[in-house]
Amino acid sequence: HRAEFGALVTDFTMIKGGCLHRANGGYLVVEVGGLLANPLAWDALKRAIKNSSIRTEGMGAQLQMVSTVTLEPEPIPLDLKVLLIGDPMTYYVLHQVDEDFRKLFKVKADFGARFDRKPASCRHYAQFVAARCHEEGLLPFERDAVARVVNYGSRLAGHQKKLSTRFGEIADLVREASYWAKKRGASQTAPEDVQKAVNQGIYRSNRAEEQIQEMIDEGAIRVDVDGEVIGQVNGLSVLALGDYEFGKPSRITVRTYTGRTGVVSLDREAKLSGRIYDKGLLTLNGYLGGKYAQDAPLSLSASISFEQLYEEIEGDSASSTELYALLSSLSGVPIKQGFAVTGSVDQQGYVQPIGGANEKIEGFFLTCKHKGLTGEQGVLIPEQNVVNLMLRDEVRQAVADGRFHIYPVRTIDEGLEILTGVPAGELQEDGSYPEDSIHGLVAARLQEIGANLKETGKTAAEEAEEAETGGSVHVEAAADQAGDAEEAPDADAAPDDGDASSETENQPVQPS
């Protein structure tokens, strides 16, 4: 329509063909995100597909807001295939809430975020780089520069044997690398240009990482990278800020003492933990019970805390770290603070793979670098995560030079021996562990706690009731005993201590 003298007028010359008209008889490829941003377009597309025809009508007619008589051309027969492109979550939502979507779009092609890194795949990557250079007038890439781009694709995929399908980011890297090559007056893009493009991308996004590292350097955030401490381990977490992720070390501390409350997380009690983290914490109870409580009840009180960590914690990747600190506290054997640990654990004591291995290793390496590399520092990772390592050149060189170490571990026992230098201990024929081993010391401490509880005579129910009433239970009991003594002065009086009834109760890996 057009406005003339205060009125809306139209004629057949104002009718324009749209995407459906131009694609009629062929294929229409549409980004589903943009389509859903305009509900009228989405409804019109579904209506056209269902009716196999294209009706030309204005927005006012669709909304039934304009009563003015307008042109209404005859419907045009429609014969085409429609391809919607979008992310998996959009597909799942539409499939769940839109019945027309389920009926009209029945063929699904699910493309993964990565594919196998094979010689043919590497050639395809090289062809993609060459196509970008040819179409956009970029400098040609040297052979080694293309190899750097391929390695960057594996880094994005998070796997040595995979390549990422995030070609938008690959194209951005190619463009920026060509820019740096042109700036230094080169005729070809070299590997150092690709690396500079990667480094510049990190520099533009790592302000938060630098601020956290500055606080660690100043001591505002305490992280120990040398010495030995009982019940303390360096844990590793990943912070994601938009398009940039980085690792952050944190101290995990454990205190154990006589009691029956079990393992308690201070972060969980403060409602700073998620469900997966809580499950990982409960796994520790299963491990302890299966390992040390086959012949007697498990008596233990322990508190676990992520020190100076105030954001919500989620995931079980620190469960093995917590277990190391817990066993150290119980055994009294100190842990070398030059190590950081990541990995979840099951009830059998097997270490399980986690995500963000590269970022976690690089985060702890950066802290050790700032505080001074001693050659005794490193990170313990699950054995299954070795294939995920695509580390930065600086870290790889430090590992190759022996200034930093990466230890893949399969079980908790392997990790204990690396962290403490003390044998973990094998179960003997009589069901006990060697006295000078970690497990032997832990078992002895748990027996000591059990004996102490038996001497005090407090049951778990009494402890819980005492905690709820703040000690009033024992006051009333004492009053009752006093009353009984007055009523029966000739009875033999037991000592008024409230406890009379208790008598019945590996080698480091080289980076690829």
mmCIF file of C-alpha atoms in Angstrom, residues 282-490:
data_model
loop_
_atom_site.group_PDB
_atom_site.id
_atom_site.type_symbol
_atom_site.label_atom_id
_atom_site.label_comp_id
_atom_site.label_asym_id
_atom_site.label_seq_id
_atom_site.Cartn_x
_atom_site.Cartn_y
_atom_site.Cartn_z
ATOM 1 C CA LEU A 282 27.724 -38.237 48.294
ATOM 2 C CA THR A 283 30.000 -40.486 46.248
ATOM 3 C CA LEU A 284 32.748 -39.836 48.799
ATOM 4 C CA ASN A 285 30.612 -41.403 51.529
ATOM 5 C CA GLY A 286 30.152 -44.479 49.345
ATOM 6 C CA TYR A 287 33.893 -44.748 48.772
ATOM 7 C CA LEU A 288 34.731 -44.391 52.469
ATOM 8 C CA GLY A 289 32.092 -46.891 53.542
ATOM 9 C CA GLY A 290 33.137 -49.482 50.994
ATOM 10 C CA LYS A 291 36.830 -49.038 51.751
ATOM 11 C CA TYR A 292 36.930 -48.801 55.538
ATOM 12 C CA ALA A 293 33.580 -49.881 57.012
ATOM 13 C CA GLN A 294 33.225 -53.524 56.008
ATOM 14 C CA ASP A 295 33.530 -54.801 59.594
ATOM 15 C CA ALA A 296 32.411 -51.820 61.677
ATOM 16 C CA PRO A 297 30.160 -48.758 61.250
ATOM 17 C CA LEU A 298 31.760 -45.699 59.690
ATOM 18 C CA SER A 299 32.179 -42.971 62.313
ATOM 19 C CA LEU A 300 33.415 -39.678 60.960
ATOM 20 C CA SER A 301 32.796 -35.946 60.900
ATOM 21 C CA ALA A 302 34.468 -33.929 58.152
ATOM 22 C CA SER A 303 33.989 -30.498 56.608
ATOM 23 C CA ILE A 304 35.051 -29.667 53.046
ATOM 24 C CA SER A 305 35.379 -26.141 51.677
ATOM 25 C CA PHE A 306 36.402 -24.423 48.464
ATOM 26 C CA GLU A 307 38.348 -21.585 50.029
ATOM 27 C CA GLN A 308 37.751 -18.060 48.700
ATOM 28 C CA LEU A 309 35.241 -19.289 46.141
ATOM 29 C CA TYR A 310 31.989 -17.365 46.366
ATOM 30 C CA GLU A 311 30.190 -18.199 43.135
ATOM 31 C CA GLU A 312 27.987 -21.265 42.723
ATOM 32 C CA ILE A 313 29.813 -24.579 42.291
ATOM 33 C CA GLU A 314 28.490 -27.162 39.849
ATOM 34 C CA GLY A 315 29.883 -30.385 38.473
ATOM 35 C CA ASP A 316 31.693 -33.338 40.019
ATOM 36 C CA SER A 317 35.130 -32.698 38.509
ATOM 37 C CA ALA A 318 36.540 -31.862 41.953
ATOM 38 C CA SER A 319 35.280 -34.980 43.733
ATOM 39 C CA SER A 320 38.640 -36.759 43.420
ATOM 40 C CA THR A 321 40.372 -33.606 44.689
ATOM 41 C CA GLU A 322 38.108 -33.529 47.733
ATOM 42 C CA LEU A 323 38.785 -37.202 48.383
ATOM 43 C CA TYR A 324 42.559 -36.679 48.302
ATOM 44 C CA ALA A 325 42.256 -33.863 50.849
ATOM 45 C CA LEU A 326 39.930 -35.967 53.011
ATOM 46 C CA LEU A 327 42.303 -38.953 53.068
ATOM 47 C CA SER A 328 45.229 -36.634 53.803
ATOM 48 C CA SER A 329 43.407 -35.144 56.785
ATOM 49 C CA LEU A 330 42.477 -38.561 58.163
ATOM 50 C CA SER A 331 45.912 -40.100 57.659
ATOM 51 C CA GLY A 332 47.879 -37.046 58.758
ATOM 52 C CA VAL A 333 50.080 -37.322 55.652
ATOM 53 C CA PRO A 334 50.702 -33.932 53.963
ATOM 54 C CA ILE A 335 50.057 -33.285 50.274
ATOM 55 C CA LYS A 336 52.580 -31.597 48.004
ATOM 56 C CA GLN A 337 51.175 -28.188 47.111
ATOM 57 C CA GLY A 338 53.035 -28.043 43.807
ATOM 58 C CA PHE A 339 50.289 -30.188 42.317
ATOM 59 C CA ALA A 340 46.755 -29.375 41.233
ATOM 60 C CA VAL A 341 44.126 -32.046 40.674
ATOM 61 C CA THR A 342 41.055 -32.464 38.506
ATOM 62 C CA GLY A 343 38.810 -35.449 37.875
ATOM 63 C CA SER A 344 35.669 -37.021 39.236
ATOM 64 C CA VAL A 345 35.667 -40.319 41.116
ATOM 65 C CA ASP A 346 33.272 -43.239 41.449
ATOM 66 C CA GLN A 347 32.513 -45.297 44.549
ATOM 67 C CA GLN A 348 35.116 -47.876 43.549
ATOM 68 C CA GLY A 349 37.914 -45.298 43.526
ATOM 69 C CA TYR A 350 38.336 -45.014 39.762
ATOM 70 C CA VAL A 351 39.072 -41.536 38.423
ATOM 71 C CA GLN A 352 36.671 -40.439 35.672
ATOM 72 C CA PRO A 353 37.153 -37.954 32.793
ATOM 73 C CA ILE A 354 36.112 -34.322 32.983
ATOM 74 C CA GLY A 355 35.753 -31.332 30.671
ATOM 75 C CA GLY A 356 37.983 -28.315 30.236
ATOM 76 C CA ALA A 357 41.251 -30.205 30.771
ATOM 77 C CA ASN A 358 43.272 -27.790 28.616
ATOM 78 C CA GLU A 359 41.967 -24.677 30.334
ATOM 79 C CA LYS A 360 42.525 -26.144 33.807
ATOM 80 C CA ILE A 361 46.118 -27.168 33.100
ATOM 81 C CA GLU A 362 46.929 -23.804 31.517
ATOM 82 C CA GLY A 363 45.334 -21.942 34.429
ATOM 83 C CA PHE A 364 47.499 -23.694 37.022
ATOM 84 C CA PHE A 365 50.585 -23.409 34.811
ATOM 85 C CA LEU A 366 50.077 -19.644 34.637
ATOM 86 C CA THR A 367 49.923 -19.429 38.432
ATOM 87 C CA CYS A 368 53.073 -21.549 38.815
ATOM 88 C CA LYS A 369 54.843 -19.464 36.165
ATOM 89 C CA HIS A 370 54.082 -16.233 38.026
ATOM 90 C CA LYS A 371 55.182 -17.693 41.365
ATOM 91 C CA GLY A 372 58.193 -19.450 39.851
ATOM 92 C CA LEU A 373 58.482 -22.836 38.141
ATOM 93 C CA THR A 374 60.477 -25.274 40.263
ATOM 94 C CA GLY A 375 60.348 -28.396 38.109
ATOM 95 C CA GLU A 376 58.306 -30.129 40.833
ATOM 96 C CA GLN A 377 54.913 -28.736 39.856
ATOM 97 C CA GLY A 378 52.230 -30.300 37.726
ATOM 98 C CA VAL A 379 48.626 -31.375 37.298
ATOM 99 C CA LEU A 380 46.947 -34.732 37.872
ATOM 100 C CA ILE A 381 44.303 -35.486 35.243
ATOM 101 C CA PRO A 382 42.180 -38.563 34.504
ATOM 102 C CA GLU A 383 43.924 -40.988 32.172
ATOM 103 C CA GLN A 384 41.007 -40.771 29.728
ATOM 104 C CA ASN A 385 41.600 -37.036 29.245
ATOM 105 C CA VAL A 386 45.052 -37.449 27.673
ATOM 106 C CA VAL A 387 43.445 -37.559 24.229
ATOM 107 C CA ASN A 388 41.824 -34.171 24.928
ATOM 108 C CA LEU A 389 45.105 -32.335 25.482
ATOM 109 C CA MET A 390 45.732 -29.590 22.914
ATOM 110 C CA LEU A 391 47.829 -27.256 25.039
ATOM 111 C CA ARG A 392 49.399 -23.917 24.211
ATOM 112 C CA ASP A 393 52.979 -23.924 22.961
ATOM 113 C CA GLU A 394 54.324 -22.424 26.185
ATOM 114 C CA VAL A 395 52.892 -25.221 28.320
ATOM 115 C CA ARG A 396 54.007 -27.939 25.918
ATOM 116 C CA GLN A 397 57.550 -26.584 25.918
ATOM 117 C CA ALA A 398 57.647 -26.435 29.719
ATOM 118 C CA VAL A 399 56.549 -30.073 29.902
ATOM 119 C CA ALA A 400 59.136 -31.082 27.310
ATOM 120 C CA ASP A 401 61.847 -29.271 29.313
ATOM 121 C CA GLY A 402 60.822 -30.947 32.580
ATOM 122 C CA ARG A 403 59.803 -27.668 34.222
ATOM 123 C CA PHE A 404 56.150 -28.710 34.484
ATOM 124 C CA HIS A 405 54.464 -32.111 34.585
ATOM 125 C CA ILE A 406 51.169 -33.706 33.641
ATOM 126 C CA TYR A 407 50.307 -36.983 35.370
ATOM 127 C CA PRO A 408 47.449 -39.135 34.021
ATOM 128 C CA VAL A 409 45.974 -41.283 36.791
ATOM 129 C CA ARG A 410 43.496 -44.142 36.659
ATOM 130 C CA THR A 411 42.721 -44.664 40.341
ATOM 131 C CA ILE A 412 42.730 -42.721 43.591
ATOM 132 C CA ASP A 413 45.598 -44.884 44.841
ATOM 133 C CA GLU A 414 47.825 -43.768 41.955
ATOM 134 C CA GLY A 415 47.065 -40.137 42.687
ATOM 135 C CA LEU A 416 47.702 -40.537 46.418
ATOM 136 C CA GLU A 417 51.199 -41.867 45.831
ATOM 137 C CA ILE A 418 52.071 -38.984 43.488
ATOM 138 C CA LEU A 419 50.665 -36.332 45.821
ATOM 139 C CA THR A 420 52.166 -37.667 49.050
ATOM 140 C CA GLY A 421 55.103 -39.869 48.089
ATOM 141 C CA VAL A 422 53.694 -42.510 50.470
ATOM 142 C CA PRO A 423 52.375 -45.913 49.301
ATOM 143 C CA ALA A 424 48.588 -46.066 49.189
ATOM 144 C CA GLY A 425 48.557 -49.640 50.510
ATOM 145 C CA GLU A 426 47.124 -52.904 49.199
ATOM 146 C CA LEU A 427 44.486 -54.875 51.066
ATOM 147 C CA GLN A 428 46.136 -57.815 52.841
ATOM 148 C CA GLU A 429 44.788 -61.342 53.341
ATOM 149 C CA ASP A 430 43.609 -60.558 56.867
ATOM 150 C CA GLY A 431 41.492 -57.649 55.572
ATOM 151 C CA SER A 432 43.797 -54.915 56.833
ATOM 152 C CA TYR A 433 46.184 -52.465 55.188
ATOM 153 C CA PRO A 434 49.895 -51.983 55.924
ATOM 154 C CA GLU A 435 50.285 -49.723 58.953
ATOM 155 C CA ASP A 436 52.623 -47.272 57.216
ATOM 156 C CA SER A 437 50.399 -46.864 54.129
ATOM 157 C CA ILE A 438 47.810 -44.149 53.504
ATOM 158 C CA HIS A 439 44.885 -46.559 53.791
ATOM 159 C CA GLY A 440 46.388 -48.145 56.904
ATOM 160 C CA LEU A 441 46.710 -44.759 58.597
ATOM 161 C CA VAL A 442 43.164 -43.777 57.573
ATOM 162 C CA ALA A 443 41.736 -47.061 58.875
ATOM 163 C CA ALA A 444 43.570 -46.602 62.171
ATOM 164 C CA ARG A 445 42.247 -43.059 62.554
ATOM 165 C CA LEU A 446 38.674 -44.161 61.843
ATOM 166 C CA GLN A 447 38.998 -46.908 64.457
ATOM 167 C CA GLU A 448 40.267 -44.309 66.906
ATOM 168 C CA ILE A 449 37.285 -42.051 66.189
ATOM 169 C CA GLY A 450 34.939 -44.998 66.688
ATOM 170 C CA ALA A 451 36.578 -45.853 70.001
ATOM 171 C CA ASN A 452 36.319 -42.245 71.170
ATOM 172 C CA LEU A 453 32.631 -42.168 70.327
ATOM 173 C CA LYS A 454 32.068 -45.413 72.166
ATOM 174 C CA GLU A 455 33.720 -43.987 75.236
ATOM 175 C CA THR A 456 31.628 -40.827 75.173
ATOM 176 C CA GLY A 457 28.517 -42.965 74.709
ATOM 177 C CA LYS A 458 26.602 -40.573 72.503
ATOM 178 C CA THR A 459 24.517 -42.157 69.797
ATOM 179 C CA ALA A 460 23.866 -40.435 66.509
ATOM 180 C CA ALA A 461 20.260 -39.784 67.549
ATOM 181 C CA GLU A 462 21.364 -38.167 70.784
ATOM 182 C CA GLU A 463 23.841 -35.940 68.939
ATOM 183 C CA ALA A 464 21.136 -34.819 66.504
ATOM 184 C CA GLU A 465 18.651 -34.162 69.298
ATOM 185 C CA GLU A 466 21.260 -32.232 71.244
ATOM 186 C CA ALA A 467 22.054 -30.109 68.185
ATOM 187 C CA GLU A 468 18.349 -29.292 67.691
ATOM 188 C CA THR A 469 17.591 -28.434 71.324
ATOM 189 C CA GLY A 470 20.889 -26.746 72.144
ATOM 190 C CA GLY A 471 21.588 -29.050 75.095
ATOM 191 C CA SER A 472 18.175 -28.827 76.831
ATOM 192 C CA VAL A 473 17.732 -32.588 76.533
ATOM 193 C CA HIS A 474 20.607 -33.238 78.911
ATOM 194 C CA VAL A 475 19.357 -30.596 81.345
ATOM 195 C CA GLU A 476 15.946 -32.272 81.527
ATOM 196 C CA ALA A 477 17.554 -35.673 81.901
ATOM 197 C CA ALA A 478 19.606 -34.384 84.803
ATOM 198 C CA ALA A 479 16.479 -32.929 86.402
ATOM 199 C CA ASP A 480 14.646 -36.255 86.024
ATOM 200 C CA GLN A 481 17.548 -38.092 87.607
ATOM 201 C CA ALA A 482 17.516 -35.671 90.529
ATOM 202 C CA GLY A 483 13.787 -36.247 90.998
ATOM 203 C CA ASP A 484 14.231 -40.014 90.956
ATOM 204 C CA ALA A 485 16.954 -39.721 93.557
ATOM 205 C CA GLU A 486 14.610 -37.778 95.881
ATOM 206 C CA GLU A 487 11.814 -40.324 95.489
ATOM 207 C CA ALA A 488 14.136 -43.314 96.051
ATOM 208 C CA PRO A 489 16.927 -42.192 98.394
ATOM 209 C CA ASP A 490 17.826 -45.792 99.278
#
